[in-house]
Amino acid sequence: MPSSPAPELPVLDDVEDAARRLEGHAVVTPLLESPLLNERLGCRLLVKAEMLQKTGSFKFRGAYNRVSRTGGRGVVAYSSGNHGQGVAAAAKILGLPSLIVMPGDAPAVKIANTRAHGAEIVFYDRDSENREEIAARIADERGADLIRPYDDARIIAGQGTVGLELAAQARAAEASLDALLVPCGGGGLISGCALALAGLSPDTEVHAVEPEGFDDTARSLEAGRRLANEAGARSFCDALMVPTPGEMTFAINARLLSNGLVVGDRDVARAMAVLFACFKVVAEPGGAVALAACLSGAFDCRGKTVAVVSSGGNVDAGTFRDALEGAGP
Amino acid sequence: MPSSPAPELPVLDDVEDAARRLEGHAVVTPLLESPLLNERLGCRLLVKAEMLQKTGSFKFRGAYNRVSRTGGRGVVAYSSGNHGQGVAAAAKILGLPSLIVMPGDAPAVKIANTRAHGAEIVFYDRDSENREEIAARIADERGADLIRPYDDARIIAGQGTVGLELAAQARAAEASLDALLVPCGGGGLISGCALALAGLSPDTEVHAVEPEGFDDTARSLEAGRRLANEAGARSFCDALMVPTPGEMTFAINARLLSNGLVVGDRDVARAMAVLFACFKVVAEPGGAVALAACLSGAFDCRGKTVAVVSSGGNVDAGTFRDALEGAGP
């Protein structure tokens, strides 16, 4: 069997095209700054607040950009979380049917939210079934489009609009960025942002941030090839749990990223508390890792101008309360 | 002794002038929407997220507009909270010295935040001293400007930029506003917003929202004259505790507001939890009263398009955790 041709990687033009498509549909999330935290850290720190995006995470951007190019038969996605909500919300706005494949043990609130965005839900058994196969089969049966979470040029380009906005907002704030830190799971958000920054702010170093146990991109960047995480690893950062870097995303990241940084659960909880106290926003654990890298010293931000992306805020009240408590006063 | 002439009330032009002055200095806070909450409430609800403003509340707007017109001898304000931080932050940006008169028993975090914005702090004894007299005396001694929290045309005009932005953002979202609900303490924010809406969206009804025990504006609007709250009243909503409506603010509000609505502590805690879950933002109790009026039924929002201002997010972690817990899942 001949191997399929390598999928075409997105470029800056695709990110700018996505930005035009998202205009009036996505929230232009603010780039926040806290003089108090700046003083404490000895740096200038800017936070791109993507928890304020529609559906509570950046995922809406890529989903809308991708779903807006699909036919009338609708879309199918597999996701236990933010990608599913993004696809469902985008499909609803575009008047298309959506179906999300979710694990049977997904939290009730995520099921309810996905349903409220108008999606049909099909459950699968995490232990015995393969969600990608189920989603592909359903898409095939219905003539619907399967929307992958990150290995898709339109998804990457859509997420990259975070970087486009951020670069323009930093310029307006007279901030010349030394570094940008971005949470990294499959790598869609950071690869898109890296494309945008390479074009608009080429002197800015871009760093991936991952939680312990899911540092596949950090290790893969060092090795120069895609490495997997240990099977069965768990993390507080549910949104960042992937088996390996994406194929397309890693092809971009290997070329454009400086390196990968790793943070622990305690650092993440502390970052959630700082986002609460200094920026008045709600971050989910995976959405707090980039700030955590600055607070923990995994990234030395002193004397620099640094932007961090806070990628989402879909966290339940109990987890959030625990993070505030564990982080101390 | 002849009475002093009535101070000149601000008009829409003053609000537009303030907006130009704030450009590049204040955060253009987003107008957020949750399809899920819309469905639950049977309305279209938009939230103006002023907790994302510099210093964590709308107060920065009025303070910057006012302080930017002062001389080189600096500014003095009395405040245990958001106004003090707004004045200190504005003075710092403008390179002016600031002095804030605070009660000796103010929370450590508020003292630290005010100091971090570069202000000198003078403490007074809540039980035996009058903070207005102390602040006026210090301002007089130093030749500095005393910045009042709401009874000042430039302060009102600055807060009114919330309404200007909100009206433009609602238009961009194709939302024709039936009503705007705004938290009301001294009345600076709502009188400024009412000026903006009367000019830009004259069919929108504007309602004040106050906590139980501090419903002075609601009762004053009914009576057609300024009435006081009972001495010694306390509230969960510390930012909204004032003795009576302001003189200038009430002159505007009596002309432009529909009426006043009142909410209880439980409604406020529930609104804080909804702002957390549906909008991913941190509201302080006083910043959640307008949404609370929609959730409690004090305002019947069904079938309407309604905007609420969430005015600030300066709340300590313990209070916030209690609000999330008390509100249930």
XYZ file of C-alpha atoms in Angstrom:
658
model
C 0.000 0.000 0.000
C 1.498 3.369 -0.936
C 1.783 5.779 1.993
C -0.605 8.712 1.829
C 0.976 12.045 0.914
C 2.021 14.189 3.861
C -0.812 16.575 4.758
C -0.088 20.171 3.839
C 1.015 22.213 6.838
C -0.697 25.546 7.514
C 1.185 28.829 7.134
C 0.693 32.394 8.396
C -1.750 33.139 5.554
C -4.027 30.392 6.843
C -4.005 31.899 10.329
C -4.880 35.331 8.930
C -7.648 33.771 6.848
C -8.988 32.079 9.990
C -8.976 35.417 11.803
C -11.209 36.940 9.112
C -13.564 33.978 9.352
C -13.773 34.223 13.146
C -14.470 37.966 13.157
C -17.766 38.639 14.912
C -18.009 35.009 16.059
C -15.102 34.507 18.454
C -14.519 36.707 21.504
C -11.469 38.969 21.179
C -10.174 37.933 24.577
C -8.272 40.583 26.533
C -4.539 40.532 27.232
C -4.443 41.165 30.980
C -1.677 42.603 33.126
C -1.179 42.966 36.870
C 1.311 45.598 38.067
C 1.376 43.823 41.428
C 2.379 40.490 39.956
C 4.892 42.193 37.665
C 6.544 43.672 40.714
C 6.551 40.355 42.550
C 8.061 38.455 39.622
C 10.430 41.192 38.484
C 9.159 40.983 34.919
C 6.398 42.277 32.685
C 3.826 39.507 32.355
C 0.786 39.514 30.045
C -1.997 36.922 30.226
C -4.102 36.027 27.183
C -7.414 35.098 28.798
C -8.862 32.358 26.593
C -11.136 31.066 29.342
C -13.317 34.003 28.234
C -13.640 32.514 24.759
C -16.972 30.988 23.721
C -17.371 27.537 25.352
C -14.741 28.477 27.957
C -11.623 27.596 25.959
C -9.627 28.449 22.830
C -10.949 25.296 21.164
C -13.884 27.221 19.708
C -11.507 29.070 17.369
C -10.103 26.055 15.550
C -13.457 24.313 15.588
C -15.265 27.245 13.995
C -12.583 27.720 11.346
C -12.730 24.025 10.449
C -16.493 23.449 10.742
C -17.251 26.548 8.651
C -15.706 24.708 5.668
C -17.783 21.587 5.936
C -20.852 20.447 3.995
C -24.462 20.208 5.060
C -24.211 16.680 6.455
C -22.698 17.920 9.662
C -19.738 17.057 11.820
C -18.548 14.339 14.184
C -15.851 14.665 16.859
C -14.500 12.576 19.711
C -13.745 14.446 22.897
C -14.422 14.279 26.590
C -14.032 17.991 26.943
C -13.197 21.297 25.369
C -12.828 20.228 21.724
C -16.272 18.628 21.797
C -17.886 21.772 23.163
C -16.049 23.898 20.612
C -17.205 21.754 17.696
C -20.802 21.598 18.972
C -20.992 25.362 19.499
C -19.467 26.105 16.090
C -21.860 23.702 14.352
C -24.823 25.270 16.136
C -23.864 28.770 14.960
C -23.391 27.458 11.421
C -26.702 25.594 11.472
C -25.116 22.152 11.076
C -25.842 18.974 13.019
C -23.066 17.741 15.319
C -22.391 14.454 17.057
C -19.804 14.081 19.806
C -18.385 10.724 20.910
C -17.770 10.872 24.676
C -16.710 8.326 27.296
C -19.618 6.897 29.296
C -17.975 8.097 32.510
C -17.557 11.739 31.413
C -18.550 14.272 34.113
C -22.266 15.118 34.034
C -21.522 18.826 33.614
C -19.498 18.240 30.439
C -22.227 16.040 28.989
C -24.864 18.659 29.821
C -22.796 21.492 28.337
C -22.105 19.612 25.116
C -25.802 18.769 24.808
C -26.782 22.380 25.507
C -24.721 23.394 22.479
C -27.093 21.243 20.449
C -24.920 18.170 19.938
C -26.091 14.576 19.754
C -23.922 12.435 22.059
C -22.770 8.849 21.565
C -21.095 7.172 24.536
C -18.309 4.621 24.361
C -16.568 2.426 26.890
C -13.102 3.812 27.663
C -11.718 0.340 28.475
C -12.998 -1.724 25.579
C -13.699 0.609 22.674
C -11.668 2.953 20.449
C -13.276 6.372 20.190
C -11.491 7.339 16.979
C -12.815 4.229 15.226
C -16.333 4.837 16.498
C -16.271 8.477 15.392
C -14.812 7.610 11.976
C -17.454 4.927 11.412
C -20.335 7.248 12.341
C -18.941 10.044 10.168
C -18.647 7.602 7.272
C -22.204 6.302 7.725
C -23.651 9.819 7.796
C -21.450 11.415 5.187
C -20.405 13.834 7.931
C -16.973 15.377 8.448
C -14.750 14.002 11.195
C -13.193 16.972 13.025
C -9.851 15.948 14.567
C -8.753 17.834 17.689
C -5.339 19.077 16.476
C -3.868 17.265 13.477
C -5.751 19.385 10.942
C -4.462 22.469 9.117
C -7.697 24.421 9.664
C -7.775 23.607 13.377
C -4.161 24.712 13.800
C -4.807 27.913 11.831
C -7.886 28.701 13.937
C -6.012 28.247 17.228
C -3.267 30.429 15.785
C -5.616 33.416 15.887
C -4.830 33.491 19.632
C -1.264 34.343 18.640
C -2.320 36.920 16.050
C -4.507 38.774 18.546
C -1.899 38.523 21.263
C 0.839 39.954 19.041
C -1.351 42.924 18.083
C -2.456 43.507 21.689
C 1.130 43.347 22.946
C 2.147 45.911 20.342
C -0.720 48.190 21.409
C 0.489 47.860 25.019
C 4.031 48.749 23.905
C 5.246 45.346 25.046
C 8.056 43.843 23.009
C 7.753 40.144 23.819
C 10.892 38.236 24.752
C 8.955 35.019 25.205
C 5.557 33.398 24.781
C 4.588 30.395 26.924
C 1.710 28.187 25.744
C 0.062 25.110 27.284
C 0.693 22.052 25.130
C -1.363 18.871 24.778
C -1.608 17.673 21.184
C 0.070 20.900 20.161
C -2.612 22.599 18.056
C -2.697 25.818 20.054
C 1.049 26.273 20.312
C 1.817 25.369 16.704
C -0.762 27.883 15.502
C 0.559 30.554 17.865
C 4.133 29.819 16.764
C 3.139 30.373 13.118
C 1.598 33.726 14.041
C 4.550 34.876 16.146
C 7.146 33.740 13.620
C 5.472 36.070 11.162
C 4.594 39.027 13.396
C 7.104 38.927 16.234
C 10.051 36.808 15.035
C 12.307 37.702 17.963
C 9.892 36.185 20.484
C 10.926 32.737 21.759
C 8.012 30.304 22.011
C 8.035 27.664 24.763
C 5.670 24.714 25.250
C 4.522 24.012 28.811
C 3.340 20.561 29.853
C 2.396 18.838 33.115
C 4.540 16.103 34.667
C 3.786 12.718 33.091
C 2.753 14.357 29.808
C 6.000 15.981 28.749
C 5.984 14.237 25.363
C 6.546 17.471 23.422
C 9.459 18.581 25.654
C 11.199 15.218 25.204
C 10.304 14.994 21.514
C 11.764 18.456 20.846
C 15.025 17.336 22.485
C 15.098 14.026 20.655
C 14.091 15.530 17.327
C 11.340 12.917 16.879
C 7.913 12.160 18.327
C 8.094 10.267 21.627
C 5.148 8.858 23.591
C 4.126 9.324 27.203
C 4.065 6.345 29.521
C 0.761 4.504 29.196
C -1.546 4.918 32.181
C -0.072 8.253 33.314
C -2.552 10.596 35.004
C -2.558 14.342 35.535
C -4.439 17.097 37.323
C -4.388 18.783 33.866
C -7.066 16.674 32.149
C -7.114 18.918 29.061
C -3.442 18.167 28.300
C -3.461 14.367 28.469
C -2.433 13.038 25.034
C -0.400 9.952 24.084
C 2.105 11.682 21.755
C 2.612 14.997 19.960
C 0.481 15.357 16.834
C 2.092 14.639 13.480
C 1.342 17.979 11.826
C 1.672 19.975 15.019
C 5.073 18.469 15.804
C 6.327 19.163 12.289
C 5.625 22.854 12.958
C 6.743 22.846 16.597
C 10.073 21.140 15.874
C 10.865 23.994 13.522
C 9.557 26.970 15.548
C 9.685 26.242 19.305
C 12.610 26.989 21.605
C 11.956 24.096 23.995
C 9.474 22.519 26.386
C 9.032 23.222 30.108
C 7.456 20.929 32.698
C 5.401 21.832 35.794
C 4.015 19.892 38.761
C 0.488 19.791 40.186
C 1.323 22.091 43.107
C 2.701 24.744 40.755
C -0.472 24.481 38.689
C -2.757 24.936 41.710
C -0.722 27.961 42.757
C -1.037 29.442 39.276
C -4.825 28.951 39.409
C -4.855 30.891 42.693
C -2.734 33.696 41.223
C -5.011 33.941 38.169
C -7.917 34.251 40.605
C -6.287 36.851 42.853
C -4.405 39.029 40.354
C -6.449 38.663 37.151
C -9.973 37.734 38.387
C -10.280 34.857 35.941
C -11.073 31.161 36.375
C -8.453 28.831 34.897
C -8.787 25.070 34.639
C -5.592 23.188 35.583
C -4.432 22.765 31.979
C -5.107 26.455 31.424
C -2.744 27.477 34.223
C 0.451 25.593 33.260
C 2.087 28.468 31.350
C 1.810 30.842 34.287
C 2.893 27.986 36.571
C 6.184 27.771 34.651
C 6.877 31.432 35.483
C 5.914 31.076 39.150
C 7.865 27.865 39.726
C 11.045 29.067 38.086
C 10.856 26.388 35.361
C 11.038 29.471 33.168
C 13.215 32.329 34.395
C 11.131 35.400 33.578
C 13.155 37.984 35.534
C 13.858 41.131 33.583
C 11.850 39.916 30.596
C 8.578 40.771 28.893
C 6.618 37.530 28.742
C 3.159 36.551 27.527
C 1.402 33.409 28.742
C -1.711 31.876 27.246
C -4.326 30.768 29.757
C -6.179 28.390 27.515
C -9.411 27.479 29.284
C -11.584 27.681 32.384
C -13.735 24.554 32.357
C -13.196 23.351 35.898
C -15.751 22.226 38.464
C -16.298 24.224 41.643
C -14.881 21.558 43.968
C -11.568 21.316 42.103
C -11.299 25.085 41.985
C -12.012 25.472 45.698
C -9.343 22.885 46.480
C -6.819 24.734 44.319
C -7.514 28.018 46.129
C -7.221 26.314 49.497
C -4.085 24.319 48.716
C -2.331 27.394 47.390
C -2.554 29.151 50.758
C -3.434 32.804 51.362
C -24.009 82.713 53.795
C -25.055 82.228 50.180
C -25.376 78.589 49.139
C -22.719 77.425 46.712
C -23.892 77.002 43.123
C -25.049 73.475 42.186
C -22.149 71.560 40.629
C -22.521 71.132 36.885
C -23.789 67.671 35.965
C -21.914 65.709 33.297
C -23.515 64.994 29.919
C -22.901 62.488 27.116
C -20.117 64.650 25.671
C -18.191 64.322 28.924
C -18.486 60.537 28.770
C -17.205 60.520 25.186
C -14.367 62.798 26.193
C -13.491 60.422 29.035
C -13.448 57.513 26.570
C -10.828 59.289 24.450
C -8.742 59.984 27.530
C -8.936 56.346 28.683
C -7.955 54.925 25.297
C -4.830 52.819 25.648
C -4.974 53.053 29.451
C -8.159 51.226 30.467
C -8.908 47.639 29.433
C -11.733 47.351 26.891
C -13.470 44.668 28.932
C -15.359 42.019 26.971
C -19.139 41.659 26.866
C -19.597 37.962 27.604
C -22.460 35.646 26.734
C -23.338 32.069 27.690
C -25.745 30.193 25.415
C -26.292 27.720 28.253
C -27.374 30.368 30.716
C -29.493 32.061 28.048
C -31.348 28.804 27.581
C -31.783 28.305 31.313
C -33.120 31.839 31.886
C -35.148 32.086 28.685
C -33.511 35.358 27.726
C -30.440 36.762 26.024
C -28.064 37.894 28.754
C -24.809 39.813 28.256
C -22.250 40.382 31.015
C -19.896 43.385 30.979
C -16.863 41.987 32.778
C -15.388 44.929 34.681
C -13.497 42.679 37.107
C -11.029 42.481 34.214
C -10.446 46.227 34.395
C -7.150 47.495 35.800
C -7.183 47.226 39.629
C -9.987 44.659 39.409
C -12.923 47.060 39.177
C -14.517 49.800 37.043
C -13.244 52.394 39.532
C -10.036 52.831 37.544
C -12.017 54.491 34.730
C -13.424 57.382 36.713
C -10.230 57.743 38.723
C -8.054 58.013 35.616
C -10.395 60.494 33.955
C -10.414 62.656 37.080
C -6.772 62.335 38.122
C -5.560 63.088 34.583
C -6.909 66.635 35.054
C -5.113 67.360 38.280
C -1.948 69.374 38.989
C 1.511 68.195 39.961
C 0.849 68.240 43.724
C -0.911 64.902 43.535
C -4.160 63.433 44.791
C -5.769 62.324 48.032
C -8.707 59.928 48.393
C -10.501 58.135 51.215
C -11.452 54.559 50.520
C -11.198 51.139 52.078
C -11.356 49.473 48.710
C -11.779 49.787 44.986
C -11.814 53.597 44.639
C -8.530 53.868 46.519
C -6.854 51.313 44.264
C -8.239 53.049 41.170
C -6.936 56.454 42.262
C -3.527 55.056 43.243
C -3.107 53.167 39.954
C -4.202 56.186 37.883
C -1.810 58.491 39.763
C 1.057 56.058 39.253
C 0.478 55.931 35.483
C 0.290 59.718 35.388
C 3.434 60.105 37.508
C 1.638 61.858 40.381
C 1.925 61.175 44.103
C -1.167 59.690 45.764
C -2.257 59.333 49.360
C -5.151 57.113 50.427
C -6.920 57.420 53.773
C -7.915 53.912 54.923
C -9.434 52.486 58.112
C -6.848 50.938 60.430
C -8.727 47.636 60.316
C -8.757 47.359 56.504
C -7.880 43.850 55.218
C -4.128 43.342 54.795
C -4.564 42.432 51.123
C -6.268 45.749 50.330
C -3.564 47.694 52.131
C -0.856 45.764 50.271
C -2.557 46.259 46.895
C -3.025 49.983 47.425
C 0.607 50.311 48.494
C 1.772 48.274 45.487
C 0.113 50.863 43.251
C 2.530 53.337 44.789
C 0.208 55.121 47.227
C 1.127 56.496 50.608
C -1.413 55.319 53.195
C -2.764 57.169 56.223
C -4.862 55.155 58.659
C -7.782 56.451 60.660
C -9.936 55.030 63.428
C -13.360 54.069 62.060
C -15.058 54.673 65.412
C -13.627 58.032 66.447
C -12.465 59.830 63.285
C -14.070 61.179 60.117
C -12.217 60.051 57.001
C -13.568 62.812 54.772
C -12.305 65.474 57.165
C -8.897 63.811 57.443
C -8.571 63.513 53.662
C -9.725 67.117 53.090
C -7.231 68.424 55.668
C -4.301 66.493 54.138
C -5.254 67.592 50.625
C -5.408 71.180 51.836
C -2.024 70.985 53.586
C -0.332 69.525 50.501
C -2.127 71.512 47.853
C -3.293 68.168 46.468
C -6.631 67.366 44.841
C -9.234 65.502 46.871
C -10.763 62.826 44.598
C -14.298 62.019 45.720
C -15.588 58.509 44.979
C -18.749 59.423 43.025
C -20.031 62.974 43.460
C -17.748 64.412 40.795
C -18.588 65.078 37.135
C -15.295 63.593 35.861
C -15.676 60.459 37.971
C -19.231 59.926 36.707
C -18.140 60.534 33.105
C -15.267 58.062 33.454
C -17.501 55.318 34.846
C -19.922 56.072 32.010
C -17.381 54.699 29.531
C -18.544 51.262 30.711
C -21.921 52.131 29.186
C -20.400 53.512 25.974
C -18.369 50.360 25.392
C -21.258 48.137 26.325
C -23.641 49.866 23.891
C -21.136 49.497 21.030
C -20.393 45.870 21.891
C -24.098 45.019 22.112
C -24.645 46.565 18.697
C -21.741 44.543 17.269
C -23.348 41.411 18.741
C -26.681 42.377 17.138
C -28.251 42.632 20.566
C -30.934 45.276 20.947
C -30.993 45.855 24.698
C -34.342 45.933 26.467
C -32.705 46.546 29.822
C -29.414 47.264 31.535
C -28.905 46.320 35.199
C -26.087 47.996 37.122
C -24.842 47.586 40.715
C -25.462 50.756 42.708
C -23.623 52.098 45.754
C -23.069 55.862 45.600
C -24.391 55.753 42.053
C -21.379 56.870 40.015
C -21.274 53.834 37.751
C -24.984 53.689 37.029
C -25.422 57.442 36.492
C -22.548 57.444 33.990
C -23.916 54.366 32.228
C -27.400 55.923 32.137
C -25.982 59.030 30.411
C -24.304 56.814 27.800
C -27.370 54.662 27.184
C -29.759 57.627 27.037
C -27.659 58.911 24.166
C -26.813 55.689 22.334
C -29.616 53.294 23.166
C -32.558 55.398 24.395
C -35.051 52.514 24.377
C -33.043 50.565 26.956
C -34.461 50.720 30.492
C -31.776 51.164 33.152
C -32.275 49.578 36.581
C -30.207 50.021 39.736
C -29.508 46.907 41.793
C -28.701 47.106 45.503
C -28.236 44.652 48.373
C -30.723 44.369 51.236
C -30.052 47.021 53.882
C -28.559 49.377 51.302
C -31.551 50.019 49.069
C -31.292 53.795 49.452
C -31.416 54.452 45.708
C -34.445 52.187 45.164
C -36.369 53.971 47.936
C -35.111 57.409 46.919
C -36.242 56.856 43.318
C -39.731 55.997 44.593
C -39.836 58.916 47.002
C -38.359 61.384 44.519
C -35.784 62.555 47.087
C -32.592 61.222 48.683
C -33.277 58.864 51.588
C -30.672 57.366 53.924
C -30.002 53.755 54.901
C -30.409 52.687 58.492
C -27.225 53.430 60.443
C -25.216 50.334 61.364
C -26.568 48.186 58.529
C -24.116 45.565 57.221
C -23.904 43.698 53.934
C -22.038 40.889 52.210
C -21.584 43.468 49.407
C -18.908 45.655 51.016
C -18.372 47.689 47.846
C -21.985 48.928 47.868
C -22.264 50.170 51.466
C -23.011 53.908 51.386
C -25.136 56.075 53.689
C -27.236 57.787 50.972
C -27.323 58.282 47.201
C -24.845 60.883 45.965
C -26.131 64.370 45.252
C -24.952 64.635 41.646
C -25.485 60.958 40.902
C -29.056 61.036 42.229
C -29.880 64.121 40.174
C -28.990 62.100 37.064
C -30.476 58.818 38.260
C -33.831 60.357 39.216
C -34.151 61.554 35.632
C -32.865 58.491 33.758
C -33.448 55.283 35.765
C -36.532 53.096 35.593
C -36.344 51.876 39.190
C -34.261 50.053 41.781
C -34.170 46.318 42.502
C -33.053 44.629 45.727
C -31.299 41.286 46.219
C -30.368 39.151 49.230
C -27.020 37.594 50.198
C -28.011 34.105 49.025
C -28.921 35.423 45.570
C -25.577 37.200 45.422
C -23.600 34.058 46.319
C -25.507 32.119 43.665
C -24.709 34.799 41.083
C -21.010 34.586 41.990
C -21.183 30.827 41.374
C -22.928 31.319 38.022
C -20.331 33.887 36.935
C -17.683 31.304 37.836
C -19.341 28.384 36.039
C -20.792 30.042 32.938
C -18.450 32.998 32.348
C -15.161 31.942 34.023
C -14.805 35.227 35.863
C -14.334 36.126 39.525
C -16.930 38.547 40.886
C -16.861 40.134 44.316
C -20.259 40.178 46.082
C -21.049 43.772 45.041
C -20.060 42.868 41.473
C -22.630 40.080 41.290
C -25.830 41.889 42.347
C -27.041 42.735 38.833
C -26.897 39.108 37.704
C -28.423 38.125 41.053
C -31.490 40.224 40.212
C -32.005 38.162 37.041
C -31.465 34.824 38.775
C -33.702 35.609 41.759
C -36.607 36.915 39.735
C -36.304 40.420 41.240
C -36.028 41.333 37.577
C -38.115 39.304 35.134
C -35.742 38.784 32.218
C -37.743 36.179 30.314
C -38.024 36.885 26.608
C -35.805 39.948 26.891
C -32.313 40.986 25.847
C -30.583 42.164 29.002
C -27.095 43.400 29.846
C -25.713 43.298 33.375
C -22.579 45.014 34.601
C -20.351 42.905 36.813
C -18.437 45.721 38.401
C -15.487 44.169 40.240
C -13.647 41.063 41.384
C -11.743 42.077 44.505
C -12.751 39.274 46.825
C -10.564 37.132 49.065
C -10.206 33.406 48.411
C -12.055 32.325 51.556
C -15.169 34.377 50.757
C -15.140 33.142 47.183
C -14.802 29.496 48.225
C -17.721 29.904 50.639
C -19.864 31.421 47.883
C -19.126 28.495 45.548
C -19.910 26.014 48.307
C -23.058 27.700 49.538
C -24.461 27.942 46.034
C -24.470 24.175 45.594
C -23.481 22.250 42.476
